[in-house]
Amino acid sequence: MNRMDVTERIISAKVANGIKWEDVAQKIGQSKEWTTALCLGQMTASAEQAGILGDLFGLTDEERKWLQVVPYKGSLPTAVPTDPLIYRWYEIVNVYGTTIKELIHEEFGDGIMSAIDFKMDIQREPDPKGDRVNVVLSGKFLPYKQY
Amino acid sequence: MNRMDVTERIISAKVANGIKWEDVAQKIGQSKEWTTALCLGQMTASAEQAGILGDLFGLTDEERKWLQVVPYKGSLPTAVPTDPLIYRWYEIVNVYGTTIKELIHEEFGDGIMSAIDFKMDIQREPDPKGDRVNVVLSGKFLPYKQY
Amino acid sequence: MNRMDVTERIISAKVANGIKWEDVAQKIGQSKEWTTALCLGQMTASAEQAGILGDLFGLTDEERKWLQVVPYKGSLPTAVPTDPLIYRWYEIVNVYGTTIKELIHEEFGDGIMSAIDFKMDIQREPDPKGDRVNVVLSGKFLPYKQY
Amino acid sequence: MNRMDVTERIISAKVANGIKWEDVAQKIGQSKEWTTALCLGQMTASAEQAGILGDLFGLTDEERKWLQVVPYKGSLPTAVPTDPLIYRWYEIVNVYGTTIKELIHEEFGDGIMSAIDFKMDIQREPDPKGDRVNVVLSGKFLPYKQY
Amino acid sequence: MNRMDVTERIISAKVANGIKWEDVAQKIGQSKEWTTALCLGQMTASAEQAGILGDLFGLTDEERKWLQVVPYKGSLPTAVPTDPLIYRWYEIVNVYGTTIKELIHEEFGDGIMSAIDFKMDIQREPDPKGDRVNVVLSGKFLPYKQY
Amino acid sequence: MNRMDVTERIISAKVANGIKWEDVAQKIGQSKEWTTALCLGQMTASAEQAGILGDLFGLTDEERKWLQVVPYKGSLPTAVPTDPLIYRWYEIVNVYGTTIKELIHEEFGDGIMSAIDFKMDIQREPDPKGDRVNVVLSGKFLPYKQY
Amino acid sequence: MNRMDVTERIISAKVANGIKWEDVAQKIGQSKEWTTALCLGQMTASAEQAGILGDLFGLTDEERKWLQVVPYKGSLPTAVPTDPLIYRWYEIVNVYGTTIKELIHEEFGDGIMSAIDFKMDIQREPDPKGDRVNVVLSGKFLPYKQY
Amino acid sequence: MNRMDVTERIISAKVANGIKWEDVAQKIGQSKEWTTALCLGQMTASAEQAGILGDLFGLTDEERKWLQVVPYKGSLPTAVPTDPLIYRWYEIVNVYGTTIKELIHEEFGDGIMSAIDFKMDIQREPDPKGDRVNVVLSGKFLPYKQY
Amino acid sequence: MNRMDVTERIISAKVANGIKWEDVAQKIGQSKEWTTALCLGQMTASAEQAGILGDLFGLTDEERKWLQVVPYKGSLPTAVPTDPLIYRWYEIVNVYGTTIKELIHEEFGDGIMSAIDFKMDIQREPDPKGDRVNVVLSGKFLPYKQY
Amino acid sequence: MNRMDVTERIISAKVANGIKWEDVAQKIGQSKEWTTALCLGQMTASAEQAGILGDLFGLTDEERKWLQVVPYKGSLPTAVPTDPLIYRWYEIVNVYGTTIKELIHEEFGDGIMSAIDFKMDIQREPDPKGDRVNVVLSGKFLPYKQY
């Protein structure tokens, strides 16, 4: 057994029982973004969280333990994603990558925006010309230091 | 001559004269994100914008014309970016890709978040534990339709 | 269980029972192109459609539920397809890609032809020198906007 | 000198003089699709066509000769295209590839749709919800034969 | 079940019973090249041929049906083949590819040699310095046309 | 200077002066296949052959010397060729690769068909349904030996 | 069943019973290099050899037959090997590849060193500064011929 | 200027003046294998050796200095070599890689054969059935240690 | 059965029973770095070590034997690792690779730092601004020698 | 002009004048590791540092300005490095990657070791059995947080 088996079990249970990520998040008491990433095998649960998920998705004791093990991260099967929704994000990185780099460096100097001390919020933004997906990404700026 | 030559010319002039993207954007009258992407060879200028950039960066007539031609987009030299700042964005897509997909589908159904009818805003968010990079992405939701 | 298992189940049943995609499409009440893509794991069914397909292909309740989940799209096993019929399409993109780009930009300006707000129609075109495959692709033009 | 130099010369002259592909096509007396592909280094010109293009774009005698040499085809710099407009076409092949395969085989049996005995027509289709790009592809069906 | 399972079944039966491709071809009444490609999952059988193969290799009804479905073609596990015999053919394409291209174009003009309207014949050619493999490839020339 | 420069020089001279490979071969006194491969940088010339080619294409003394140096072989820019004519050959290897392997082994046992002790002959085969390209490949069979 | 299953069976039996390749080779009556390659699925056994291996490793009749079928060769899971011992060999090819090429051509002219009419001998070479691995490779020189 | 420029200079001078690697080696006083690798940009020269090579190939002072700088090693343009002579070596690693691994481990235990404390000797071995290339590789065995 | 099965068994038992690598190392009597690498299928156990691990993780006799077989090394599923923690190490190699090379060569001359005669020590370094991971790598310098 | 031109200029001047990185570092007043990475185009200089380097390597005003621009990082030409010294580091990541991951997570929980808030120290460690390269890496631990 490994973490991917647990992920598959969770997704199967979710489909079979029509569970919503938003409701899982509320039970866990964290954001829907972090909670979904946890269920998809990208984050690590506390014992308590593993218990809640275990009850919700009908997991065995061993599966609950796996949720508390730090996973090997990376959720995509190919380096360039084939799924159109995910590809659009890859395209944003490809088209705007150097722009993002220039503007963060202009504002902060040499360093990066952390993908670890990081959070993300995805919301529907109503718009008469067609609703929009609104995403806020917030990552700590980490400067390169001289030594 | 091609668009990449123009991009290289603009960057060289920027470095030589210490020009800031934010100031370029103000002269163009558009956001710093779109303007920088334009200067880096990813967007298309109007004749007027090409004139402003031409004056600012000392471009020839032919170079100004190239700015008005739709470019072959994609700003990165490798499929998986090696630059740490840009890689973090690729990592976000890799780690959170399936999470983003699940949550947008849960809210909107089958479809994508457009990377064309799209805008981006990058800001410094002051934080006592270390300032953060705050990025807002807004893309129109485009549903898959049956036919 | 995942969507690929359902796809495999559908194809197996189709082969075993000699079902035609055209007939499936008529039962579903949509085009043969969309319906086939749905059965091959690229589109999302409504509850009613899942019921029709479930009856037709002898699917279990869980399999019917999977048909209503948005799938991870991308139907090909390799980035460059090895199957000759599909490769010819890749070749068209490779040989004519820059031509298509030039002509759409000449007519519409900077933007793309949507692959989401999109439909496709494949027909036999009788021809004394050998019948032809006639394909009509129709995608909404989405302009890049300045912001 | 090689064909790519000629292509670059043609594009430079086109940008510098604001020439339209549609007008080039009319002078050549062929479709805008074939003519553009010719100018972009994918097709082979007759001596007469090379003369017309040579006058239009100010080409040397040697450059006109290169237009009459069969080129090494393939117009894209990477196997998976990074340009969003061209990528959408790659995405269509990726998402609909197996669908196209199934439907052509259902109608014609084993074989392919030719990319050589092939033509393409790209038109604007007015639509109140946003104009559409309408593309007609027509390729001869070539059956696999037993021997 | 899919076509690859049937291929594996056929090869297993062939090894277990010491069947020769040449004999299979005679029973099918086609060349040994086409027949072997059929058995290896690259071609499509008629109902009658599927029956003959089914009897010969002890296939089930469903397996016989799969032989009549057009397969997803491509028989090699990697883009550059690792098997020395097959690699030599890849090497011929690599070393002689541009030569073949030049000579066919010199004789026929722009176009290709079809790999669909195609046949192949492999024979032993006795030679005192060591017997040779003699292969005749015959493919219809398909000209690119202007339109 | 390297061999690729010489190849480019030869091709340029060929285009500029309308030379045919067949005529070059007659002057060299070898087959058109070997001679073309030589001119395209895949084979090694004798001093006499280098002299003939040097006179024909107007090469310098140094360029004639390079023709006599064993080249780094491989004539294609990508592992999977993008040019349609050459791709068809790659496709034949991909589709028929395992077939070729089976039939040569059935006839000869374990070993390969040499791509070194090898010759190739390309001819037009008139056919009322459309002329065909007829290619004969002949390679010595080299058996694997036990030791 | 396929040859890889047989290889896995042989290795499992070898580990379980502590068999040495050198002893297997003696029983087979061939070198340890060829014999090991045979057991690892890269060479083809005679009926007698298959019998000896079958008895030694406890193989079924069908598995013994598979040993007599020419295998699809290539023993490594990735194009660039990750295992340090095997990588060092890849590194030798990478660092010394052009050197080997130059020296063989200087001695023999254009051609190759055969990897088919080939043998290899691996021995321990005692050395006070640390024992060495001594490998002798012997391959027939095969000249490119003109035709 | 970089080391590759020096390598190209050396090869150009070698071709122009018909110099042999064997003679270069004698002047340097090292083996022809090491000396050729040095000239091809894979090894580092002493000041004295750089002087000898400089005189022999007519190098400038700066070029002689570059010969004394440790180079970025790796002499092949692609991960899988396309040149047939070099490919055969890659094939040996591919076919015999696991065999080599098994036999070295059987003799020495866990560790590697060094590619650094390494030497190579290439010789012609006369043989009535066709001369052979005989290569001796000798690398120190380096054991993995526990710690 | 192969070594990867044993690794999976060990990890499963570790998760199920909450075993710590540090404790395993103490039982084995080696460093936690070497011991963990052993358990993850990268190193080779002595019979005694295999016994200790076998008792600790509940392994069968055959699994204990597999621990004593030299494994095919390489612990990552992709050439560029997707897991953020491991990627940072890849990034260090990518960003600092040429720096490391320059500084080792400046100090030692041409050669490498061994990854075989190598050890690693990972420790927590308390720091008021946030604890640090402190890693000491120690590898024998191996000089390239002339021969 | 771009940063790579400046890097090449610095290295050329270093080779021509026999400058040592250690001495450059002393002039800059930072570690030799950071200073070398700066000179190799991976770090960003202050105006004062750019002045010191400019004097030392004879750089123009524009080149000094480029040193103060944040570079596109990544110093290696291929994803898997071919240079043996750098490859050994890649090998360490490949062989020990999962070990490093397990041990950091066991000590710190889920998170990463920063490659930004990071320093490195490379030293010679004298050893009677052969001197060793001793490298200390120190990176801040950054925990994944829940949100």
PDB file of C-alpha atoms in Angstrom, chain A residues 1-2 5 62 65-66 69 71-76 112 115-116 144-145 147, chain I residues 8 11-12 15-17 76-78 81-84 86 88 91 95-96 129:
ATOM      1  CA  MET A   1       0.000   0.000   0.000  1.00  0.00           C
ATOM      2  CA  ASN A   2       1.141   3.546  -0.670  1.00  0.00           C
ATOM      3  CA  ASP A   5      -3.784   3.936  -3.161  1.00  0.00           C
ATOM      4  CA  GLU A  62      -3.486   1.751   7.757  1.00  0.00           C
ATOM      5  CA  LYS A  65      -1.718   6.299   8.956  1.00  0.00           C
ATOM      6  CA  TRP A  66      -0.622   6.894   5.361  1.00  0.00           C
ATOM      7  CA  VAL A  69       3.098  10.399   6.218  1.00  0.00           C
ATOM      8  CA  PRO A  71       3.923  12.236   0.536  1.00  0.00           C
ATOM      9  CA  TYR A  72       6.126  12.282  -2.573  1.00  0.00           C
ATOM     10  CA  LYS A  73       4.560  15.356  -4.138  1.00  0.00           C
ATOM     11  CA  GLY A  74       3.692  16.131  -7.749  1.00  0.00           C
ATOM     12  CA  SER A  75       0.150  15.472  -8.946  1.00  0.00           C
ATOM     13  CA  LEU A  76       0.539  15.389 -12.719  1.00  0.00           C
ATOM     14  CA  ILE A 112      11.733  34.037  -5.141  1.00  0.00           C
ATOM     15  CA  ALA A 115       5.647  27.877  -2.979  1.00  0.00           C
ATOM     16  CA  ILE A 116       5.908  26.472   0.554  1.00  0.00           C
ATOM     17  CA  TYR A 144      18.848  35.423  -2.022  1.00  0.00           C
ATOM     18  CA  LYS A 145      21.483  36.432   0.485  1.00  0.00           C
ATOM     19  CA  TYR A 147      27.485  34.974   2.262  1.00  0.00           C
TER      20      TYR A 147
ATOM     21  CA  GLU I   8       7.479  -1.304  -0.516  1.00  0.00           C
ATOM     22  CA  ILE I  11       7.828   1.206   4.015  1.00  0.00           C
ATOM     23  CA  SER I  12       4.413  -0.321   4.604  1.00  0.00           C
ATOM     24  CA  VAL I  15       4.075   3.281   8.403  1.00  0.00           C
ATOM     25  CA  ALA I  16       1.895   0.639  10.006  1.00  0.00           C
ATOM     26  CA  ASN I  17       4.096   0.322  13.086  1.00  0.00           C
ATOM     27  CA  LEU I  76      13.439   8.802  -8.368  1.00  0.00           C
ATOM     28  CA  PRO I  77      10.581   8.269 -10.824  1.00  0.00           C
ATOM     29  CA  THR I  78      11.521  11.131 -13.182  1.00  0.00           C
ATOM     30  CA  PRO I  81      12.240  15.316  -9.610  1.00  0.00           C
ATOM     31  CA  THR I  82       8.730  16.735  -8.988  1.00  0.00           C
ATOM     32  CA  ASP I  83       8.806  16.536  -5.183  1.00  0.00           C
ATOM     33  CA  PRO I  84       9.641  20.042  -3.847  1.00  0.00           C
ATOM     34  CA  ILE I  86      14.084  16.753  -3.655  1.00  0.00           C
ATOM     35  CA  ARG I  88      15.571  21.913  -4.239  1.00  0.00           C
ATOM     36  CA  GLU I  91      18.072  23.115  -8.206  1.00  0.00           C
ATOM     37  CA  VAL I  95      22.321  26.720 -10.135  1.00  0.00           C
ATOM     38  CA  TYR I  96      25.594  25.897  -8.376  1.00  0.00           C
ATOM     39  CA  LYS I 129      15.542  32.923  12.730  1.00  0.00           C
TER      40      LYS I 129
END
